[in-house]
PDB file of C-alpha atoms and ligand atoms in Angstrom:
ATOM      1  CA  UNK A   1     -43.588-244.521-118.447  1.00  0.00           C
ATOM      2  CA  UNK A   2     -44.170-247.196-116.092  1.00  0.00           C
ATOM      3  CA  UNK A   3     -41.636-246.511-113.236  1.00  0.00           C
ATOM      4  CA  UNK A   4     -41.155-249.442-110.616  1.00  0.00           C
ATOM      5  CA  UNK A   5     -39.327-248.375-107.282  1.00  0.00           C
ATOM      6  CA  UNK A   6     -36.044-250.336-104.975  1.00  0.00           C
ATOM      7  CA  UNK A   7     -36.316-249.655-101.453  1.00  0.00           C
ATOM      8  CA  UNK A   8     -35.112-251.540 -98.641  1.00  0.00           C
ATOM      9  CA  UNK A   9     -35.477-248.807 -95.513  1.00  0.00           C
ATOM     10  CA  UNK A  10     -37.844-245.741 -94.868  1.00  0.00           C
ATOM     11  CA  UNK A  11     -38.733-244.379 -98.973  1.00  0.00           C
ATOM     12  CA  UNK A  12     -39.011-240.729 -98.261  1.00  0.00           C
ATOM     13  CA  UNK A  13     -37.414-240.477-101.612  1.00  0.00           C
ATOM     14  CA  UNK A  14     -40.172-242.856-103.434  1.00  0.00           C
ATOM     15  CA  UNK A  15     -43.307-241.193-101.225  1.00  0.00           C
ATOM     16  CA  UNK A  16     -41.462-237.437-102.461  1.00  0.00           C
ATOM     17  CA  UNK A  17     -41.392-238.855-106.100  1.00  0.00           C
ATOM     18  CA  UNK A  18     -44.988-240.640-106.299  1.00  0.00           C
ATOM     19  CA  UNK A  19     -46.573-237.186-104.852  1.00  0.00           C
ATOM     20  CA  UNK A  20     -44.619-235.118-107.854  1.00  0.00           C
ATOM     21  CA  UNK A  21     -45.478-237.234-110.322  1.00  0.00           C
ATOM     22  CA  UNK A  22     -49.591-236.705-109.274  1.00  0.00           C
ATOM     23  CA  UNK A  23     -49.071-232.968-107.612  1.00  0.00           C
ATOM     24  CA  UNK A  24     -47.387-232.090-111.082  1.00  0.00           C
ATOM     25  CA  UNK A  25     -49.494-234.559-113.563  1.00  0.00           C
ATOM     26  CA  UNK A  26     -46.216-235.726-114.937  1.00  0.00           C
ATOM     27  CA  UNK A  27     -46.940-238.694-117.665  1.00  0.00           C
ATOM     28  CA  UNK A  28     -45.601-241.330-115.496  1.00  0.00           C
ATOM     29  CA  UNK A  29     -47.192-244.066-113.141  1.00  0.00           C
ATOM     30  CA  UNK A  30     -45.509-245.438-110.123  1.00  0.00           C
ATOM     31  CA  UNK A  31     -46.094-249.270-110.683  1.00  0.00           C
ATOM     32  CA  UNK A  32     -44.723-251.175-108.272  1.00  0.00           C
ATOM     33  CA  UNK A  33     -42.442-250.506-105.160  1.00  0.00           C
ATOM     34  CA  UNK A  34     -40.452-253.753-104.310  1.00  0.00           C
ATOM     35  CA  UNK A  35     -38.522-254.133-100.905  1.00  0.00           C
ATOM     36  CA  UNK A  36     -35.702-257.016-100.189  1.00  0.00           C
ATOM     37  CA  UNK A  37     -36.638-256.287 -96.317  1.00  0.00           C
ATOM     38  CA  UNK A  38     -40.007-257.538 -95.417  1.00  0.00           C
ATOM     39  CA  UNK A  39     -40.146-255.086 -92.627  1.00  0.00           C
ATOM     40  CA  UNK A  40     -39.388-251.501 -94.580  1.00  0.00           C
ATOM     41  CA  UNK A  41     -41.859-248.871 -93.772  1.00  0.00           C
ATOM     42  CA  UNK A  42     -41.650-248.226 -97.777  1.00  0.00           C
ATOM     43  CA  UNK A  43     -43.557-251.287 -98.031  1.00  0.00           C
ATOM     44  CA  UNK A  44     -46.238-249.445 -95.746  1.00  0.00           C
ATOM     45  CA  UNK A  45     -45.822-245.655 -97.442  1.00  0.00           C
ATOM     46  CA  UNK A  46     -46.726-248.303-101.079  1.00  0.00           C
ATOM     47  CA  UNK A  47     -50.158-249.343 -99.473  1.00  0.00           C
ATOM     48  CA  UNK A  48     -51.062-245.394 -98.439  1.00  0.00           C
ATOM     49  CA  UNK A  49     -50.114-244.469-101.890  1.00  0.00           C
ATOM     50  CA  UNK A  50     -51.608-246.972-103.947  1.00  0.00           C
ATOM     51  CA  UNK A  51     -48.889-248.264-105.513  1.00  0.00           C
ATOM     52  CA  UNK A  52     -48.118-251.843-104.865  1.00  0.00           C
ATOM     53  CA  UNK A  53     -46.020-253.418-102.501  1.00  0.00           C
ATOM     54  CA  UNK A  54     -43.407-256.349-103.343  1.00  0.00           C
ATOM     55  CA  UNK A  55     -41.154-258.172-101.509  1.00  0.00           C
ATOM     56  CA  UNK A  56     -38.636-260.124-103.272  1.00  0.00           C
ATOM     57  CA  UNK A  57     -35.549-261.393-101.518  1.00  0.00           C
ATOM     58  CA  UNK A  58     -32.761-263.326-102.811  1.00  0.00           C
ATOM     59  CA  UNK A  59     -33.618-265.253 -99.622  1.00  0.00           C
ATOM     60  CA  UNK A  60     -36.872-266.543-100.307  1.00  0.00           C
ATOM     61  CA  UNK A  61     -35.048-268.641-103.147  1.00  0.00           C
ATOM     62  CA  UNK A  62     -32.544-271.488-103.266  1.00  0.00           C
ATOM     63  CA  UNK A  63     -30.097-270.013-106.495  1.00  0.00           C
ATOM     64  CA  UNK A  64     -29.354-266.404-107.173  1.00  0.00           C
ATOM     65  CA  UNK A  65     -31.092-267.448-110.619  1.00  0.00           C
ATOM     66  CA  UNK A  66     -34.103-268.010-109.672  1.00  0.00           C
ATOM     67  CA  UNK A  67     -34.221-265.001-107.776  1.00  0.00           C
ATOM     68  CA  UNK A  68     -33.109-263.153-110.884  1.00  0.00           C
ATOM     69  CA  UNK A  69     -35.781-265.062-112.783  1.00  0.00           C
ATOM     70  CA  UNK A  70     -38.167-263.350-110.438  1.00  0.00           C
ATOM     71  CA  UNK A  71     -37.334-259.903-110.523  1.00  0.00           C
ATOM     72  CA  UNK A  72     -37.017-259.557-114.136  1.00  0.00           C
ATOM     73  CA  UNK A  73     -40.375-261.505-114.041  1.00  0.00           C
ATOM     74  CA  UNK A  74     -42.228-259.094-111.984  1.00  0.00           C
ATOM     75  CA  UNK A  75     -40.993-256.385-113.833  1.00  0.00           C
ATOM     76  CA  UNK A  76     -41.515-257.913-117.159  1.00  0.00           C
ATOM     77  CA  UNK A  77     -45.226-258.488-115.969  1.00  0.00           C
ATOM     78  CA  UNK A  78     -45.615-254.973-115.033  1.00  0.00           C
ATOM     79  CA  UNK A  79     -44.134-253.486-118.152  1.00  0.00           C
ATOM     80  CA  UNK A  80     -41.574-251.559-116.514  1.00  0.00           C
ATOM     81  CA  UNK A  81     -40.051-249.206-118.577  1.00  0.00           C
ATOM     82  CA  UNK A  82     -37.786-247.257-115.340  1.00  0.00           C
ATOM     83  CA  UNK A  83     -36.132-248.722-112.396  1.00  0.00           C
ATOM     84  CA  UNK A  84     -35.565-246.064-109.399  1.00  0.00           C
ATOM     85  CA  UNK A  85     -33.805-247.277-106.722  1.00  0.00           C
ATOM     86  CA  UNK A  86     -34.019-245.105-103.289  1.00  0.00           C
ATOM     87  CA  UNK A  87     -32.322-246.585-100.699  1.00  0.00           C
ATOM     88  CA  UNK A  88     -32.130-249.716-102.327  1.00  0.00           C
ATOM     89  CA  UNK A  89     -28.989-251.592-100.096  1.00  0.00           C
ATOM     90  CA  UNK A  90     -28.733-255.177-102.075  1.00  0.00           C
ATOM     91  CA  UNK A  91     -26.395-255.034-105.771  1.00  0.00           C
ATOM     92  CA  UNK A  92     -28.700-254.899-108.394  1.00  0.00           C
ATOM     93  CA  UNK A  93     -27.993-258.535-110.567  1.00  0.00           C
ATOM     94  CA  UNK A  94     -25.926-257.861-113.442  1.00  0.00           C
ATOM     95  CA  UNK A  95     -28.772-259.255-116.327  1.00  0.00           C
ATOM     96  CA  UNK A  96     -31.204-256.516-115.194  1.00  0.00           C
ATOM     97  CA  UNK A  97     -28.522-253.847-115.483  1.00  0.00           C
ATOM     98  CA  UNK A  98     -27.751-255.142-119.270  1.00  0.00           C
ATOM     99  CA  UNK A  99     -32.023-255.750-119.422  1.00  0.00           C
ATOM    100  CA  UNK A 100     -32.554-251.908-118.151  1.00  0.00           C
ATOM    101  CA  UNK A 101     -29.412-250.735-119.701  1.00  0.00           C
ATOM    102  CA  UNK A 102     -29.875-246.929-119.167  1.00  0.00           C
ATOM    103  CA  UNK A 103     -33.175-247.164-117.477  1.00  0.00           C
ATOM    104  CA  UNK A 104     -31.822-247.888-113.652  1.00  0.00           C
ATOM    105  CA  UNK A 105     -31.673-244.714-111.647  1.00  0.00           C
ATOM    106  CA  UNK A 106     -30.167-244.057-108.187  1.00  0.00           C
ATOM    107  CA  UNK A 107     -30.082-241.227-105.771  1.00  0.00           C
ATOM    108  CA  UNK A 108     -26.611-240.849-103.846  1.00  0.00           C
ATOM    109  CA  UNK A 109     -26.143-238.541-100.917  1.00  0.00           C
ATOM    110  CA  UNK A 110     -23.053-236.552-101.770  1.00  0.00           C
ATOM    111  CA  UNK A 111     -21.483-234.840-104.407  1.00  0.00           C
ATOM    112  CA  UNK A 112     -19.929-237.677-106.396  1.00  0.00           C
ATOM    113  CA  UNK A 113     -17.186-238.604-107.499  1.00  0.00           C
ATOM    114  CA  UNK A 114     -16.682-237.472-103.713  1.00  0.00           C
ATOM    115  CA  UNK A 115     -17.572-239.452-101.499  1.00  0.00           C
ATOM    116  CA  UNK A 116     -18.451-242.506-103.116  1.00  0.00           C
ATOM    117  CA  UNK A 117     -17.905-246.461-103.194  1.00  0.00           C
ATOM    118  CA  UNK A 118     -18.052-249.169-101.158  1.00  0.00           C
ATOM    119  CA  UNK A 119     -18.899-248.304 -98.000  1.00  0.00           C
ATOM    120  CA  UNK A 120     -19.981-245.205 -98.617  1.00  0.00           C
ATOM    121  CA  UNK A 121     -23.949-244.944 -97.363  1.00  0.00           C
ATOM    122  CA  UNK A 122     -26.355-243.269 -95.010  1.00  0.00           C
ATOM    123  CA  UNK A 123     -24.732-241.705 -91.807  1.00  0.00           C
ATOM    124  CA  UNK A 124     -21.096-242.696 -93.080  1.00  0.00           C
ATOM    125  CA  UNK A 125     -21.086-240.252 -96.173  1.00  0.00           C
ATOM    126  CA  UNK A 126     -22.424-237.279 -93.919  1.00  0.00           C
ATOM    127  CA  UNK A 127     -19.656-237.792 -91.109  1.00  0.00           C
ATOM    128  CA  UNK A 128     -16.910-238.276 -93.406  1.00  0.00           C
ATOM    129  CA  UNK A 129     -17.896-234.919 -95.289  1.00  0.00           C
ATOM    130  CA  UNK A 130     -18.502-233.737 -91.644  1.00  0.00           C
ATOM    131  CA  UNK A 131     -14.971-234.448 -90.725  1.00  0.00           C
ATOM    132  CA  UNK A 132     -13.247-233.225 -93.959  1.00  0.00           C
ATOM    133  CA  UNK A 133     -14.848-230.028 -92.923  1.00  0.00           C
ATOM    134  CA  UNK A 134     -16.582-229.118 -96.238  1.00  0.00           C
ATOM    135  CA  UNK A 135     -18.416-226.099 -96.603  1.00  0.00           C
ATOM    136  CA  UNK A 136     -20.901-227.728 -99.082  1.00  0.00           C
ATOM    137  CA  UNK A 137     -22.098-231.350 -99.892  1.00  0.00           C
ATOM    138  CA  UNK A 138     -25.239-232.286-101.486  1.00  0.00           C
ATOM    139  CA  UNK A 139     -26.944-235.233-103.570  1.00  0.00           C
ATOM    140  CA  UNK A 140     -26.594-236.796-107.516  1.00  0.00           C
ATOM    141  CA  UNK A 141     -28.500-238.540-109.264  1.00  0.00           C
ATOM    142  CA  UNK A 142     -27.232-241.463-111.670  1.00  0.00           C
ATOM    143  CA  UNK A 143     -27.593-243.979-114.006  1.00  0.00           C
ATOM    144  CA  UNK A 144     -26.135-247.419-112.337  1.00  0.00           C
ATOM    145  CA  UNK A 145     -24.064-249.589-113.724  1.00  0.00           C
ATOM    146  CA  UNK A 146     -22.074-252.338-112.766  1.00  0.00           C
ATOM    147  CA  UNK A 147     -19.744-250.015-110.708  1.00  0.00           C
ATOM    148  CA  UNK A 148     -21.101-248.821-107.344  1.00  0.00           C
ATOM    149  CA  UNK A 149     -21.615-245.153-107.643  1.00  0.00           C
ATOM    150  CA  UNK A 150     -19.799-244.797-111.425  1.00  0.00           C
ATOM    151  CA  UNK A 151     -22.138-244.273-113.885  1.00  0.00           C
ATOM    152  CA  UNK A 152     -23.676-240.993-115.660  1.00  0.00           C
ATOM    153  CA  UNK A 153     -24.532-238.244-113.526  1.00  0.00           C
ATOM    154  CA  UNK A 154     -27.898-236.771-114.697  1.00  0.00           C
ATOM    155  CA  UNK A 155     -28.444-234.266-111.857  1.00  0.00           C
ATOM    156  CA  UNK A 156     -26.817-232.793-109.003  1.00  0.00           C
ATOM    157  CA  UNK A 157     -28.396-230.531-105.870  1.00  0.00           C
ATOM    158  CA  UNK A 158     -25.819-228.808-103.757  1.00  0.00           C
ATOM    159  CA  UNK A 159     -26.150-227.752 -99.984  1.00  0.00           C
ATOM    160  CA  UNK A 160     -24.253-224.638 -98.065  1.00  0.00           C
ATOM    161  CA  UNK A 161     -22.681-226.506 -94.938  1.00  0.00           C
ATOM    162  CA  UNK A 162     -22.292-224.451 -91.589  1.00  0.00           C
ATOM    163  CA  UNK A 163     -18.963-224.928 -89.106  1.00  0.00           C
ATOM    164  CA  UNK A 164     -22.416-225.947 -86.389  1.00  0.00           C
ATOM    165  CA  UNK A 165     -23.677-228.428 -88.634  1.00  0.00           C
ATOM    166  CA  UNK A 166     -23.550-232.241 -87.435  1.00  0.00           C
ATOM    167  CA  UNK A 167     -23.412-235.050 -89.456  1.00  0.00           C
ATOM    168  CA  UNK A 168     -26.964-235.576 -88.330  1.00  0.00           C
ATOM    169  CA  UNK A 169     -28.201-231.832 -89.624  1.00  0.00           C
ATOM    170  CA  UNK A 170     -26.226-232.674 -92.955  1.00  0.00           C
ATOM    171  CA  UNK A 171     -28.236-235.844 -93.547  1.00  0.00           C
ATOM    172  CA  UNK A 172     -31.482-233.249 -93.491  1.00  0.00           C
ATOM    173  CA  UNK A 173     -30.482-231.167 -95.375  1.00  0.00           C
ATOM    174  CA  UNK A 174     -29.036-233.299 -98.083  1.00  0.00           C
ATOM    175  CA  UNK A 175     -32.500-235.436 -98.440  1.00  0.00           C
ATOM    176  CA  UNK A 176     -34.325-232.434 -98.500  1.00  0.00           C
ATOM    177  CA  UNK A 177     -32.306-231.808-102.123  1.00  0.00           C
ATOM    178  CA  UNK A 178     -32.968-235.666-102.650  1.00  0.00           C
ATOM    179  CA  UNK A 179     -36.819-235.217-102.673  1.00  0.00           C
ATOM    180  CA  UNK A 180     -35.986-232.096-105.015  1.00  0.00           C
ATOM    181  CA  UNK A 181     -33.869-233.331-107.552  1.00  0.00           C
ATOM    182  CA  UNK A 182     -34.703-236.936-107.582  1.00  0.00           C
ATOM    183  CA  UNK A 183     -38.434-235.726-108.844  1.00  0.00           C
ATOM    184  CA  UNK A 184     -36.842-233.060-111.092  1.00  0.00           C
ATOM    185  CA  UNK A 185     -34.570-235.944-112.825  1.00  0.00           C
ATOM    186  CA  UNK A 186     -37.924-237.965-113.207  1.00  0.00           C
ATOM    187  CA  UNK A 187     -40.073-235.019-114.939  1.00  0.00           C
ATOM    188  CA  UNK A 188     -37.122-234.451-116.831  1.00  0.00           C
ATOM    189  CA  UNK A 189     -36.549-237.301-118.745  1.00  0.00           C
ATOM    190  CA  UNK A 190     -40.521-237.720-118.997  1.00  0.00           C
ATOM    191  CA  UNK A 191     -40.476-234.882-120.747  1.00  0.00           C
ATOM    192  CA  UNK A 192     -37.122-235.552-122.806  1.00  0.00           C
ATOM    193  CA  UNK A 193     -35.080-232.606-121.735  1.00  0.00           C
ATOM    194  CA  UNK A 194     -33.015-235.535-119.756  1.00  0.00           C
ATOM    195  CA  UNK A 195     -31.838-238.151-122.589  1.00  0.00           C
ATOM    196  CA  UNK A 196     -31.348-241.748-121.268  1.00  0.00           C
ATOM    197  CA  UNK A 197     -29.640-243.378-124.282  1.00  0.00           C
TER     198      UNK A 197
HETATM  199  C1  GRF B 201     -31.105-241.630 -99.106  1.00  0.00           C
HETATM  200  O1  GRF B 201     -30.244-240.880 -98.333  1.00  0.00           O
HETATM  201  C2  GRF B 201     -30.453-242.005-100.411  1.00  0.00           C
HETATM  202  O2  GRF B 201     -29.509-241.083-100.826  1.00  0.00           O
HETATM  203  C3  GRF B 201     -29.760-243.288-100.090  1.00  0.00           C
HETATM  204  O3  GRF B 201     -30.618-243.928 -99.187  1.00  0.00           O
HETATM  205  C4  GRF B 201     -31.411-242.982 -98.491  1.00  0.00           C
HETATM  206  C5  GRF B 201     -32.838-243.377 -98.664  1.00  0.00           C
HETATM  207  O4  GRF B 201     -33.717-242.609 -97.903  1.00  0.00           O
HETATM  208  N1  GRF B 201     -29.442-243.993-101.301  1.00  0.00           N
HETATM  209  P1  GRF B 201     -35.273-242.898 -98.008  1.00  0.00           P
HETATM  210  O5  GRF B 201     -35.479-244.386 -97.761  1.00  0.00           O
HETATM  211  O6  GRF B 201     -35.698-242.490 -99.389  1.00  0.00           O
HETATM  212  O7  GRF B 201     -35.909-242.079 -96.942  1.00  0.00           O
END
């Protein structure tokens, strides 16, 4: 299973899954990691790993076709058979979603259907679960589909939340169950216990 990775910041969530998939021989390869933002340190973690780097912005094109043409080209080329996004921050085009239909995975940090939707990313999902004054949150993993945060939830990691906790000690915690689950999901539908159709 040829996986490429979506990352537009730091890819703690594609270094945790590329190390799983070689610590725990699972029958995948990490292809390709492609970045919209030229200066994400996931483009750097890609070189150290050996996987390699990509960066395709809609941007460096005139029409949002021809940057579509490009991605599905690169991944086409690469005979990409699974599209993890981690941290990716750019809507994925609608013809890859109906290209990868069921093979687009992303990694949210909460407990969805809580605490999802637009606007709901990074630091702004931990302080609004911070100031609902939950005693858990956590992180799901999900097939994506045309609606942000709404399609099949394939795995979900939960995380005991203290009164002391900040927003800031939240966001730890939760992507330590990101780096968990995220390589858990992966193994698992390698291995067919998960079921993508
Ligand atoms: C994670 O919190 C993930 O849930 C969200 O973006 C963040 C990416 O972190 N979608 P990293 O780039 O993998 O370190």
């Amino acid at each position: 299973m040829n996986i490429a990775f979506f990352a537009s910041h730091g890819g703690s969530n594609f270094q945790a899954i590329v190390e799983a998939i070689r610590n725990q021989n699972i029958a995948a390869e990490p292809v390709l990691l492609i970045s919209n933002n030229s200066d994400a340190y996931a483009l750097e973690r890609a070189k150290s790993l050996g996987v390699k780097p990509i960066h395709i912005s809609s941007a460096q094109y005139d029409t949002a076709t021809e940057f579509q043409s490009a991605l599905l080209g690169v991944l086409d080329e690469h005979s990409i058979d699974l599209v993890v996004l981690a941290g990716y921050m750019r809507m994925i085009p609608k013809v890859l979603i109906e290209k990868y239909h069921n093979r687009i995975l992303n990694i949210h940090p909460a407990l969805l259907p809580k605490y999802g939707g637009k606007g709901m990313y990074g630091m702004n999902v931990h302080s609004a679960v911070h100031e609902a004054g939950d005693s858990e949150s956590g992180a799901t993993v999900h097939l994506v589909n045309e609606k942000y945060d709404e399609g099949k939830i394939l795995k979900q990691g939960k995380v005991a939340i203290s009164k002391d906790d900040t927003p800031e000690n939240i966001a730890r915690k939760v992507l330590e169950v990101e780096h968990r689950i995220y390589a858990e999901t992966i193994k698992e539908i390698v291995e067919g216990s998960i079921e993508l159709d």
